[in-house]
Short mmCIF file of C-alpha atoms in Angstrom, two decimals:
data_model
loop_
_atom_site.label_atom_id
_atom_site.label_comp_id
_atom_site.label_asym_id
_atom_site.label_seq_id
_atom_site.Cartn_x
_atom_site.Cartn_y
_atom_site.Cartn_z
CA UNK A 1 -0.01 -0.04 -0.04
CA UNK A 2 1.30 3.47 -0.99
CA UNK A 3 1.32 5.99 2.03
CA UNK A 4 0.27 9.47 1.31
CA UNK A 5 2.39 12.49 2.20
CA UNK A 6 0.32 13.16 5.39
CA UNK A 7 0.62 9.64 6.59
CA UNK A 8 4.31 9.70 6.00
CA UNK A 9 4.59 13.05 8.07
CA UNK A 10 2.63 11.71 10.78
CA UNK A 11 4.77 8.51 10.97
CA UNK A 12 7.76 10.57 11.20
CA UNK A 13 6.31 12.99 13.80
CA UNK A 14 5.40 9.97 16.16
CA UNK A 15 8.74 8.27 15.73
CA UNK A 16 11.03 11.25 15.79
CA UNK A 17 9.33 14.27 17.21
CA UNK A 18 8.23 17.65 15.61
CA UNK A 19 11.73 18.75 14.72
CA UNK A 20 12.21 15.83 12.31
CA UNK A 21 8.77 16.31 11.02
CA UNK A 22 9.48 19.79 10.27
CA UNK A 23 12.61 18.99 8.22
CA UNK A 24 10.55 16.45 6.37
CA UNK A 25 7.94 18.97 5.57
CA UNK A 26 10.56 21.41 4.29
CA UNK A 27 11.97 18.71 1.93
CA UNK A 28 8.44 17.96 0.73
CA UNK A 29 7.74 21.62 -0.01
CA UNK A 30 5.21 22.00 2.84
CA UNK A 31 7.21 24.22 5.30
CA UNK A 32 9.54 27.01 4.91
CA UNK A 33 11.48 29.52 7.09
CA UNK A 34 10.92 33.25 6.71
CA UNK A 35 11.02 34.23 3.12
CA UNK A 36 12.74 37.58 3.92
CA UNK A 37 16.09 37.67 1.72
CA UNK A 38 17.18 41.42 2.43
CA UNK A 39 16.23 44.94 2.13
CA UNK A 40 13.18 45.80 0.06
CA UNK A 41 14.25 47.62 -3.26
CA UNK A 42 11.79 50.11 -4.44
CA UNK A 43 13.19 51.17 -7.86
CA UNK A 44 11.70 54.05 -9.81
CA UNK A 45 10.75 57.60 -9.04
CA UNK A 46 7.40 58.25 -7.13
CA UNK A 47 7.64 61.81 -8.06
CA UNK A 48 6.81 63.23 -4.68
CA UNK A 49 3.85 60.92 -4.12
CA UNK A 50 2.17 61.46 -0.73
CA UNK A 51 1.55 58.45 1.50
CA UNK A 52 -0.43 58.25 4.83
CA UNK A 53 0.28 55.48 7.01
CA UNK A 54 -2.02 54.54 9.57
CA UNK A 55 -0.41 52.97 12.65
CA UNK A 56 2.92 53.34 14.01
CA UNK A 57 3.46 49.49 15.04
CA UNK A 58 6.37 47.74 13.41
CA UNK A 59 4.37 47.31 10.27
CA UNK A 60 3.62 50.89 9.91
CA UNK A 61 7.25 52.16 10.82
CA UNK A 62 8.56 49.83 8.52
CA UNK A 63 6.45 51.20 5.64
CA UNK A 64 7.43 54.77 6.76
CA UNK A 65 11.24 53.90 6.85
CA UNK A 66 11.23 52.34 3.39
CA UNK A 67 8.77 54.76 1.72
CA UNK A 68 10.61 57.74 2.80
CA UNK A 69 13.89 56.25 1.68
CA UNK A 70 12.43 55.48 -1.85
CA UNK A 71 11.49 59.36 -2.31
CA UNK A 72 7.72 59.34 -0.81
CA UNK A 73 6.39 62.17 1.32
CA UNK A 74 5.08 60.16 4.31
CA UNK A 75 2.93 60.98 7.27
CA UNK A 76 2.03 58.57 10.13
CA UNK A 77 -0.97 58.76 12.39
CA UNK A 78 -0.69 56.71 15.67
CA UNK A 79 -3.44 56.28 18.19
CA UNK A 80 -1.10 56.16 21.24
CA UNK A 81 1.27 58.53 22.77
CA UNK A 82 4.24 56.31 21.60
CA UNK A 83 5.08 54.14 18.86
CA UNK A 84 5.47 50.37 18.74
CA UNK A 85 1.82 48.96 18.87
CA UNK A 86 2.01 45.46 20.49
CA UNK A 87 5.96 45.74 20.60
CA UNK A 88 5.56 47.15 23.99
CA UNK A 89 7.35 47.14 27.34
CA UNK A 90 6.14 48.19 30.82
CA UNK A 91 8.82 49.68 33.21
CA UNK A 92 8.47 51.34 36.63
CA UNK A 93 6.48 54.65 36.33
CA UNK A 94 4.55 53.58 33.46
CA UNK A 95 0.69 54.27 33.63
CA UNK A 96 -1.66 51.81 31.69
CA UNK A 97 -5.48 52.42 31.45
CA UNK A 98 -7.34 49.34 29.91
CA UNK A 99 -10.89 49.46 28.37
CA UNK A 100 -13.38 49.99 31.22
CA UNK A 101 -11.06 52.63 32.95
CA UNK A 102 -9.12 50.43 35.19
CA UNK A 103 -5.55 52.08 35.66
CA UNK A 104 -2.33 50.29 36.67
CA UNK A 105 0.73 52.26 37.75
CA UNK A 106 3.80 50.19 37.47
CA UNK A 107 6.16 50.14 40.48
CA UNK A 108 9.01 47.96 39.13
CA UNK A 109 12.32 48.90 40.39
CA UNK A 110 15.30 50.29 38.36
CA UNK A 111 15.51 48.76 34.89
CA UNK A 112 13.01 45.95 35.59
CA UNK A 113 10.32 45.43 32.88
CA UNK A 114 7.86 43.05 31.43
CA UNK A 115 6.81 42.61 27.83
CA UNK A 116 3.04 42.39 27.63
CA UNK A 117 3.13 41.52 23.78
CA UNK A 118 5.96 39.81 21.98
CA UNK A 119 8.69 38.55 24.20
CA UNK A 120 11.13 36.62 21.88
CA UNK A 121 12.61 36.43 18.50
CA UNK A 122 13.19 33.16 16.77
CA UNK A 123 16.60 32.57 15.02
CA UNK A 124 14.83 32.08 11.58
CA UNK A 125 12.76 35.46 11.76
CA UNK A 126 15.19 37.04 9.43
CA UNK A 127 13.32 40.29 8.73
CA UNK A 128 13.29 41.20 12.43
CA UNK A 129 16.94 40.26 12.85
CA UNK A 130 18.10 42.21 10.01
CA UNK A 131 16.21 45.43 11.03
CA UNK A 132 17.72 44.89 14.60
CA UNK A 133 21.16 44.61 12.80
CA UNK A 134 20.40 47.78 10.67
CA UNK A 135 18.95 49.91 13.44
CA UNK A 136 21.68 48.90 16.19
CA UNK A 137 19.32 47.05 18.40
CA UNK A 138 21.32 44.90 20.87
CA UNK A 139 20.02 41.38 21.25
CA UNK A 140 20.78 38.72 23.90
CA UNK A 141 19.74 35.12 24.24
CA UNK A 142 16.20 34.21 25.39
CA UNK A 143 16.26 30.92 27.35
CA UNK A 144 13.16 28.75 26.15
CA UNK A 145 14.10 25.35 27.36
CA UNK A 146 15.47 24.90 30.79
CA UNK A 147 15.71 21.22 32.09
CA UNK A 148 15.83 22.44 35.62
CA UNK A 149 12.51 24.21 35.21
CA UNK A 150 9.24 22.59 36.32
CA UNK A 151 6.41 20.58 34.78
CA UNK A 152 3.18 20.72 36.78
CA UNK A 153 -0.16 19.37 36.96
CA UNK A 154 -2.58 19.58 39.79
CA UNK A 155 -3.68 15.90 39.66
CA UNK A 156 -0.15 14.40 39.13
CA UNK A 157 2.42 13.51 41.76
CA UNK A 158 0.13 15.02 44.49
CA UNK A 159 0.33 18.34 42.77
CA UNK A 160 4.05 18.66 43.22
CA UNK A 161 6.08 20.13 40.52
CA UNK A 162 8.49 17.80 38.59
CA UNK A 163 11.77 18.88 37.06
CA UNK A 164 11.62 18.97 33.30
CA UNK A 165 14.84 16.77 32.95
CA UNK A 166 13.33 14.15 35.12
CA UNK A 167 10.21 13.70 32.96
CA UNK A 168 12.01 14.22 29.59
CA UNK A 169 14.94 11.76 30.52
CA UNK A 170 12.66 9.02 31.85
CA UNK A 171 10.01 9.19 29.20
CA UNK A 172 12.64 8.97 26.45
CA UNK A 173 14.49 6.00 28.46
CA UNK A 174 11.27 4.04 28.87
CA UNK A 175 10.16 4.56 25.35
CA UNK A 176 13.55 3.39 24.15
CA UNK A 177 13.50 0.27 26.26
CA UNK A 178 10.06 -0.77 24.91
CA UNK A 179 11.09 -0.10 21.19
CA UNK A 180 14.47 -1.97 21.87
CA UNK A 181 12.57 -5.02 23.30
CA UNK A 182 9.94 -5.06 20.66
CA UNK A 183 12.55 -4.87 18.03
CA UNK A 184 14.46 -7.83 19.49
CA UNK A 185 11.21 -9.76 19.80
CA UNK A 186 10.48 -9.54 16.26
CA UNK A 187 7.87 -6.90 15.96
CA UNK A 188 9.68 -5.09 13.27
CA UNK A 189 10.85 -8.03 11.19
CA UNK A 190 8.22 -7.09 8.42
CA UNK A 191 9.46 -3.40 8.37
CA UNK A 192 13.37 -3.46 8.59
CA UNK A 193 16.31 -5.76 7.82
CA UNK A 194 18.29 -7.84 10.41
CA UNK A 195 21.18 -5.15 9.93
CA UNK A 196 18.77 -2.35 10.26
CA UNK A 197 17.46 -3.75 13.68
CA UNK A 198 20.86 -4.21 15.18
CA UNK A 199 21.67 -0.48 14.44
CA UNK A 200 18.50 0.44 15.78
CA UNK A 201 18.85 -1.26 18.99
CA UNK A 202 22.44 0.21 19.24
CA UNK A 203 20.94 3.59 18.70
CA UNK A 204 18.21 3.08 21.14
CA UNK A 205 20.79 2.20 23.81
CA UNK A 206 22.50 5.58 23.30
CA UNK A 207 19.25 7.59 22.76
CA UNK A 208 17.56 6.00 25.99
CA UNK A 209 20.77 5.49 28.24
CA UNK A 210 19.79 1.71 28.24
CA UNK A 211 22.00 -0.96 29.79
CA UNK A 212 23.30 -3.98 28.06
CA UNK A 213 20.06 -5.74 28.51
CA UNK A 214 18.24 -2.88 27.05
CA UNK A 215 16.72 -1.94 30.42
CA UNK A 216 16.24 1.78 31.67
CA UNK A 217 17.14 1.55 35.28
CA UNK A 218 18.93 3.48 38.06
CA UNK A 219 22.49 3.90 37.12
CA UNK A 220 25.32 6.44 36.86
CA UNK A 221 24.69 6.56 33.20
CA UNK A 222 21.09 7.47 33.44
CA UNK A 223 21.76 9.95 36.37
CA UNK A 224 24.16 11.93 34.03
CA UNK A 225 21.00 12.97 32.33
CA UNK A 226 18.18 13.04 34.80
CA UNK A 227 20.36 14.08 37.68
CA UNK A 228 21.92 12.17 40.81
CA UNK A 229 20.36 11.39 44.15
CA UNK A 230 23.83 12.70 45.26
CA UNK A 231 25.76 14.71 42.86
CA UNK A 232 29.38 14.01 42.35
CA UNK A 233 31.66 16.07 44.57
CA UNK A 234 35.12 16.44 46.02
CA UNK A 235 36.79 15.26 49.23
CA UNK A 236 35.13 12.81 51.72
CA UNK A 237 31.81 11.07 50.89
CA UNK A 238 31.87 12.67 47.43
CA UNK A 239 30.90 9.66 45.43
CA UNK A 240 27.65 10.11 43.46
CA UNK A 241 24.64 8.31 44.23
CA UNK A 242 22.27 7.36 41.23
CA UNK A 243 18.76 8.60 41.32
CA UNK A 244 15.79 6.38 40.85
CA UNK A 245 13.85 6.89 37.64
CA UNK A 246 10.02 7.59 37.71
CA UNK A 247 7.87 4.63 36.61
CA UNK A 248 6.44 4.90 32.99
CA UNK A 249 2.82 4.53 34.05
CA UNK A 250 3.54 7.65 36.39
CA UNK A 251 4.77 9.54 33.51
CA UNK A 252 2.06 8.45 31.10
CA UNK A 253 -0.78 9.05 33.58
CA UNK A 254 0.66 12.44 34.73
CA UNK A 255 0.47 13.79 31.00
CA UNK A 256 3.40 15.86 31.83
CA UNK A 257 5.02 14.66 28.52
CA UNK A 258 2.45 16.88 26.74
CA UNK A 259 4.96 19.91 27.12
CA UNK A 260 8.26 18.12 26.17
CA UNK A 261 8.03 19.03 22.61
CA UNK A 262 7.18 22.61 23.13
CA UNK A 263 10.65 23.93 22.43
CA UNK A 264 10.94 21.75 19.30
CA UNK A 265 8.94 23.92 16.99
CA UNK A 266 11.09 26.04 14.59
CA UNK A 267 9.74 29.09 16.41
CA UNK A 268 11.05 27.94 19.75
CA UNK A 269 14.32 26.15 18.78
CA UNK A 270 17.56 27.72 20.02
CA UNK A 271 18.81 30.25 19.40
CA UNK A 272 16.05 32.55 20.48
CA UNK A 273 16.62 36.41 21.07
CA UNK A 274 15.41 39.17 23.05
CA UNK A 275 16.38 42.78 22.83
CA UNK A 276 18.48 43.81 25.96
CA UNK A 277 16.36 46.11 28.09
CA UNK A 278 12.92 45.19 26.78
CA UNK A 279 11.23 44.37 23.52
CA UNK A 280 10.16 48.01 22.78
CA UNK A 281 13.98 48.71 22.19
CA UNK A 282 13.11 47.71 18.64
CA UNK A 283 10.14 50.15 18.47
CA UNK A 284 12.35 52.79 19.96
CA UNK A 285 15.00 52.24 17.37
CA UNK A 286 12.31 52.53 14.45
CA UNK A 287 11.02 55.69 16.13
CA UNK A 288 14.41 57.13 16.26
CA UNK A 289 14.33 56.98 12.45
CA UNK A 290 10.98 58.06 11.54
CA UNK A 291 9.45 59.62 14.61
CA UNK A 292 9.38 63.10 13.06
CA UNK A 293 6.84 61.62 10.55
CA UNK A 294 4.40 60.44 13.17
CA UNK A 295 1.31 62.34 14.62
CA UNK A 296 0.51 60.91 17.98
CA UNK A 297 -2.64 60.55 19.96
CA UNK A 298 -4.46 60.40 16.62
CA UNK A 299 -7.69 58.30 16.61
CA UNK A 300 -8.60 57.66 13.07
CA UNK A 301 -12.47 57.97 12.62
CA UNK A 302 -12.95 57.75 8.79
CA UNK A 303 -10.98 56.28 5.97
CA UNK A 304 -12.22 57.21 2.44
CA UNK A 305 -10.53 56.80 -0.96
CA UNK A 306 -11.56 57.91 -4.52
CA UNK A 307 -9.88 57.99 -7.84
CA UNK A 308 -7.79 61.09 -6.66
CA UNK A 309 -6.49 59.87 -3.33
CA UNK A 310 -7.29 59.23 0.30
CA UNK A 311 -8.93 61.39 2.99
CA UNK A 312 -8.68 60.47 6.65
CA UNK A 313 -10.23 62.21 9.54
CA UNK A 314 -9.01 61.72 13.09
CA UNK A 315 -9.77 62.97 16.64
CA UNK A 316 -7.52 63.38 19.76
CA UNK A 317 -7.30 59.91 21.29
CA UNK A 318 -6.94 61.18 24.98
CA UNK A 319 -10.41 62.70 24.85
CA UNK A 320 -9.26 66.41 24.91
CA UNK A 321 -11.24 67.36 21.96
CA UNK A 322 -13.90 65.88 19.78
CA UNK A 323 -12.83 68.14 16.93
CA UNK A 324 -11.96 66.31 13.69
CA UNK A 325 -8.75 66.91 11.74
CA UNK A 326 -8.71 66.04 8.11
CA UNK A 327 -5.69 65.03 6.14
CA UNK A 328 -5.20 63.96 2.54
CA UNK A 329 -2.61 61.91 0.72
CA UNK A 330 -2.36 60.06 -2.78
CA UNK A 331 -2.01 56.76 -1.27
CA UNK A 332 -2.58 54.90 2.11
CA UNK A 333 -0.89 52.06 3.96
CA UNK A 334 -3.41 51.01 6.71
CA UNK A 335 -2.02 48.82 9.50
CA UNK A 336 -5.07 49.28 11.82
CA UNK A 337 -6.02 45.92 13.35
CA UNK A 338 -9.23 44.65 11.78
CA UNK A 339 -10.75 44.68 15.25
CA UNK A 340 -10.53 48.42 15.16
CA UNK A 341 -10.85 49.06 11.46
CA UNK A 342 -14.20 47.21 11.56
CA UNK A 343 -15.54 50.30 13.83
CA UNK A 344 -14.17 52.99 11.45
CA UNK A 345 -16.08 54.61 8.72
CA UNK A 346 -14.46 53.55 5.45
CA UNK A 347 -15.38 52.75 1.88
CA UNK A 348 -13.21 49.77 1.32
CA UNK A 349 -14.73 47.17 -1.16
CA UNK A 350 -17.47 45.14 -0.02
CA UNK A 351 -15.36 41.92 -0.16
CA UNK A 352 -12.70 43.46 1.99
CA UNK A 353 -15.25 44.85 4.29
CA UNK A 354 -16.84 41.39 4.81
CA UNK A 355 -13.37 40.03 5.49
CA UNK A 356 -12.58 42.76 7.95
CA UNK A 357 -15.98 42.13 9.83
CA UNK A 358 -15.51 38.49 9.90
CA UNK A 359 -12.21 38.44 11.86
CA UNK A 360 -12.20 37.88 15.45
CA UNK A 361 -9.15 38.44 17.73
CA UNK A 362 -7.69 35.87 20.22
CA UNK A 363 -7.60 36.81 23.74
CA UNK A 364 -4.56 36.53 26.03
CA UNK A 365 -3.32 37.67 29.48
CA UNK A 366 0.17 38.33 30.73
CA UNK A 367 1.39 39.11 34.33
CA UNK A 368 4.39 40.87 35.24
CA UNK A 369 5.25 39.91 38.97
CA UNK A 370 8.09 41.60 40.78
CA UNK A 371 9.61 39.66 43.47
CA UNK A 372 11.99 40.95 46.43
CA UNK A 373 14.63 38.42 45.38
CA UNK A 374 15.46 35.98 42.65
CA UNK A 375 14.46 32.96 44.84
CA UNK A 376 13.94 30.73 41.61
CA UNK A 377 17.79 31.17 41.33
CA UNK A 378 18.87 31.13 44.72
CA UNK A 379 16.62 28.34 46.19
CA UNK A 380 15.73 26.20 43.09
CA UNK A 381 18.75 26.75 40.70
CA UNK A 382 16.48 27.80 37.73
CA UNK A 383 18.26 30.27 35.47
CA UNK A 384 15.82 31.39 32.74
CA UNK A 385 13.48 29.02 30.88
CA UNK A 386 9.76 28.16 31.29
CA UNK A 387 7.85 25.99 33.83
CA UNK A 388 4.60 24.76 32.52
CA UNK A 389 1.31 24.17 34.53
CA UNK A 390 -2.19 23.01 34.00
CA UNK A 391 -3.24 25.94 36.29
CA UNK A 392 -4.93 28.85 34.64
CA UNK A 393 -1.81 30.89 34.44
CA UNK A 394 -0.54 28.15 32.16
CA UNK A 395 3.12 28.83 32.64
CA UNK A 396 6.02 30.88 34.37
CA UNK A 397 8.88 32.26 32.47
CA UNK A 398 12.09 33.29 34.35
CA UNK A 399 14.08 36.22 33.22
CA UNK A 400 16.98 35.51 30.75
CA UNK A 401 19.25 38.34 32.06
CA UNK A 402 21.09 39.61 35.08
CA UNK A 403 21.72 36.36 36.46
CA UNK A 404 22.88 36.12 40.05
CA UNK A 405 22.09 39.74 40.71
CA UNK A 406 20.57 41.03 43.93
CA UNK A 407 17.58 43.08 44.46
CA UNK A 408 14.08 42.93 42.89
CA UNK A 409 13.43 40.95 39.75
CA UNK A 410 10.34 40.39 37.50
CA UNK A 411 8.78 37.14 36.42
CA UNK A 412 6.32 36.46 33.69
CA UNK A 413 3.89 35.02 36.19
CA UNK A 414 1.46 33.76 33.63
CA UNK A 415 0.60 33.73 29.96
CA UNK A 416 -2.77 32.22 29.08
CA UNK A 417 -5.28 31.94 26.11
CA UNK A 418 -8.63 30.76 25.79
CA UNK A 419 -11.26 30.29 28.52
CA UNK A 420 -8.58 31.09 31.23
CA UNK A 421 -7.93 34.39 29.46
CA UNK A 422 -11.57 35.18 29.35
CA UNK A 423 -11.87 34.52 33.17
CA UNK A 424 -8.89 36.91 33.82
CA UNK A 425 -10.47 39.27 31.50
CA UNK A 426 -13.61 39.51 33.53
CA UNK A 427 -11.50 40.46 36.73
CA UNK A 428 -10.23 43.78 37.87
CA UNK A 429 -6.35 44.16 37.99
CA UNK A 430 -5.94 43.58 41.56
CA UNK A 431 -7.94 40.34 41.57
CA UNK A 432 -6.02 38.98 38.62
CA UNK A 433 -2.77 39.59 40.35
CA UNK A 434 -4.26 38.03 43.68
CA UNK A 435 -5.07 34.79 41.54
CA UNK A 436 -1.68 34.83 39.73
CA UNK A 437 0.06 34.84 43.16
CA UNK A 438 -2.24 31.97 44.32
CA UNK A 439 -1.55 29.84 41.41
CA UNK A 440 1.96 30.60 41.30
CA UNK A 441 2.53 29.59 44.84
CA UNK A 442 1.43 26.07 44.32
CA UNK A 443 4.83 25.66 42.02
CA UNK A 444 6.83 28.23 44.16
CA UNK A 445 5.83 28.43 47.79
CA UNK A 446 7.98 31.60 48.15
CA UNK A 447 5.53 33.69 46.13
CA UNK A 448 3.33 35.18 49.11
CA UNK A 449 6.36 36.13 51.16
CA UNK A 450 8.67 37.60 48.30
CA UNK A 451 5.96 39.22 46.16
CA UNK A 452 6.22 43.10 45.90
CA UNK A 453 4.00 44.37 43.16
CA UNK A 454 2.73 43.45 39.67
CA UNK A 455 0.83 44.48 36.55
CA UNK A 456 -1.39 42.40 34.11
CA UNK A 457 -2.40 43.08 30.51
CA UNK A 458 -5.44 41.25 29.23
CA UNK A 459 -5.43 41.99 25.35
CA UNK A 460 -9.09 42.15 24.84
CA UNK A 461 -9.07 45.10 27.04
CA UNK A 462 -6.19 46.93 25.14
CA UNK A 463 -7.91 49.86 23.59
CA UNK A 464 -5.69 50.10 20.40
CA UNK A 465 -6.22 46.39 19.54
CA UNK A 466 -8.92 44.68 21.40
CA UNK A 467 -7.27 41.45 21.18
CA UNK A 468 -4.10 39.68 20.73
CA UNK A 469 -4.01 38.65 17.11
CA UNK A 470 -6.36 38.20 14.19
CA UNK A 471 -8.01 34.92 13.55
CA UNK A 472 -9.45 34.13 10.05
CA UNK A 473 -12.85 32.52 9.56
CA UNK A 474 -11.75 31.16 6.14
CA UNK A 475 -8.10 32.03 5.40
CA UNK A 476 -7.88 29.78 2.24
CA UNK A 477 -10.60 31.66 0.68
CA UNK A 478 -10.25 35.28 1.96
CA UNK A 479 -6.42 35.81 2.46
CA UNK A 480 -5.38 36.62 -0.95
CA UNK A 481 -8.23 39.00 -1.35
CA UNK A 482 -7.47 40.93 1.74
CA UNK A 483 -3.74 41.38 1.03
CA UNK A 484 -4.08 42.38 -2.66
CA UNK A 485 -4.68 46.01 -3.96
CA UNK A 486 -7.70 45.80 -6.09
CA UNK A 487 -8.31 47.84 -9.22
CA UNK A 488 -8.65 51.56 -8.33
CA UNK A 489 -7.64 50.96 -4.85
CA UNK A 490 -5.67 53.97 -3.11
CA UNK A 491 -5.39 51.91 0.16
CA UNK A 492 -3.40 48.80 0.93
CA UNK A 493 -3.77 46.75 4.12
CA UNK A 494 -0.78 45.28 6.17
CA UNK A 495 -0.02 43.98 9.68
CA UNK A 496 0.42 40.81 11.40
CA UNK A 497 -3.18 39.74 10.72
CA UNK A 498 -2.38 39.72 6.98
CA UNK A 499 0.50 37.12 7.31
CA UNK A 500 0.87 33.42 7.85
CA UNK A 501 2.80 34.49 11.07
CA UNK A 502 0.09 35.65 13.27
CA UNK A 503 1.13 37.48 16.37
CA UNK A 504 4.82 37.48 15.42
CA UNK A 505 6.79 40.61 14.61
CA UNK A 506 8.04 38.92 11.62
CA UNK A 507 4.62 38.61 10.27
CA UNK A 508 3.97 42.29 10.62
CA UNK A 509 7.13 43.40 8.95
CA UNK A 510 6.84 40.83 6.03
CA UNK A 511 3.18 42.08 5.41
CA UNK A 512 4.22 45.62 5.39
CA UNK A 513 7.13 45.05 2.91
CA UNK A 514 4.76 43.30 0.49
CA UNK A 515 2.18 46.16 0.85
CA UNK A 516 4.68 48.76 -0.03
CA UNK A 517 5.86 46.86 -3.03
CA UNK A 518 2.38 46.78 -4.29
CA UNK A 519 1.79 50.51 -3.74
CA UNK A 520 4.96 51.33 -5.31
CA UNK A 521 4.26 49.20 -8.40
CA UNK A 522 0.85 51.09 -8.74
CA UNK A 523 2.60 54.43 -8.19
CA UNK A 524 5.38 53.92 -10.86
CA UNK A 525 3.24 52.21 -13.33
CA UNK A 526 0.70 55.05 -13.15
CA UNK A 527 3.89 57.45 -13.81
#
């Protein structure tokens, strides 16, 4: 029987994990890294054409930077008092008011911060990395996977968190033992040759740290990976003591294995980066280049196009005045999220309007919790990485910088989606923090005594986006129509929602680059 590509990929994924499956997908033409190949080239004279850009997030500022360099007259309208959009960092002294009027004043000490939006940059997001290089944004490693971090479920191991390395090593060892014994018992005789069986068993002994009888048992060999009961030392009584592996049934029933492959997707494989000092260092770098083009606190209320150009009306977003200001341009790049654009008067085509109105936005919540000391380092030897839990906070991410430093430090004390995000969304900020401390203390009992202050951001209450990222009703049907300038269009749409990398900065930048190339082709062809 001939296997389909889907069946082949499924078999590879089950046998070798998501990393192997991704490379197989790439070979079969089903997966690619970022298609960015270098700076955009807008050749041809725009003859002083005027472009209005709506939104000073990364998509908008990318468009402003490149269009100005190509000779366009550019103006940017931004809802907020600063640029960056979801590329956003909160530091001590910042004040944030969410939809509904609840205001939080951040009390973090010194240079401590939290990134409510994007918080990491994969190695294969080439556009983001190239702009960081060009704009002199200093990057540092972001630690995604830490074998000393925790995996936790409330109904497993009496609610006690387990070290990642214990679950990962023991699961691999038990699976290797089962497969080696099945191979020797002839279970694969119809699948592989005798020579291949011998090589497979040899490989499984190395892969799973098995003994000569193909058993996964307590030994110095297994303890080198899962950790010793007593670590090897020096002086008297320094001999290591092997640790006892967890039983396979314990691991299977705990379902802690569900998180083992999280760091294997191409977006989470090493090396991952973060800007030193906060994600908005990228936004600030763009802003240094194009800030003079931006009108801040400008809430767009009307967007109209005709054969002669584009007319936009905006009001002051801080509520100081309801007076409308009108601006015109020859062309427009609109990066406003569809969750907001659908509430604005516009005369985009019926097709685009229907797509805009059909897109809903995912909800997400993040918690920035500042503690008096780095107890996760001092008490538990966790330096960076992520602990996962089935509690509503979903995970805890430890800072990847300033290791071993004294004084206060900030954890990402939760990052959740779906039903849990909706529950937190319904709470006031102080109640969200109370629950974040309660849940976190079940993994780190130090929470209540060490907590100092915190802030939470629930994205459905962020006024300038009303959600985390756009979700398509029918992407296969609608995507190309949404991203393509129609005949007679003076407006082109861009943003993370118009990419196949939703919620990633890479998607926003790539969408913007495609949008301005379409616009430039229209301008130069018209000339």
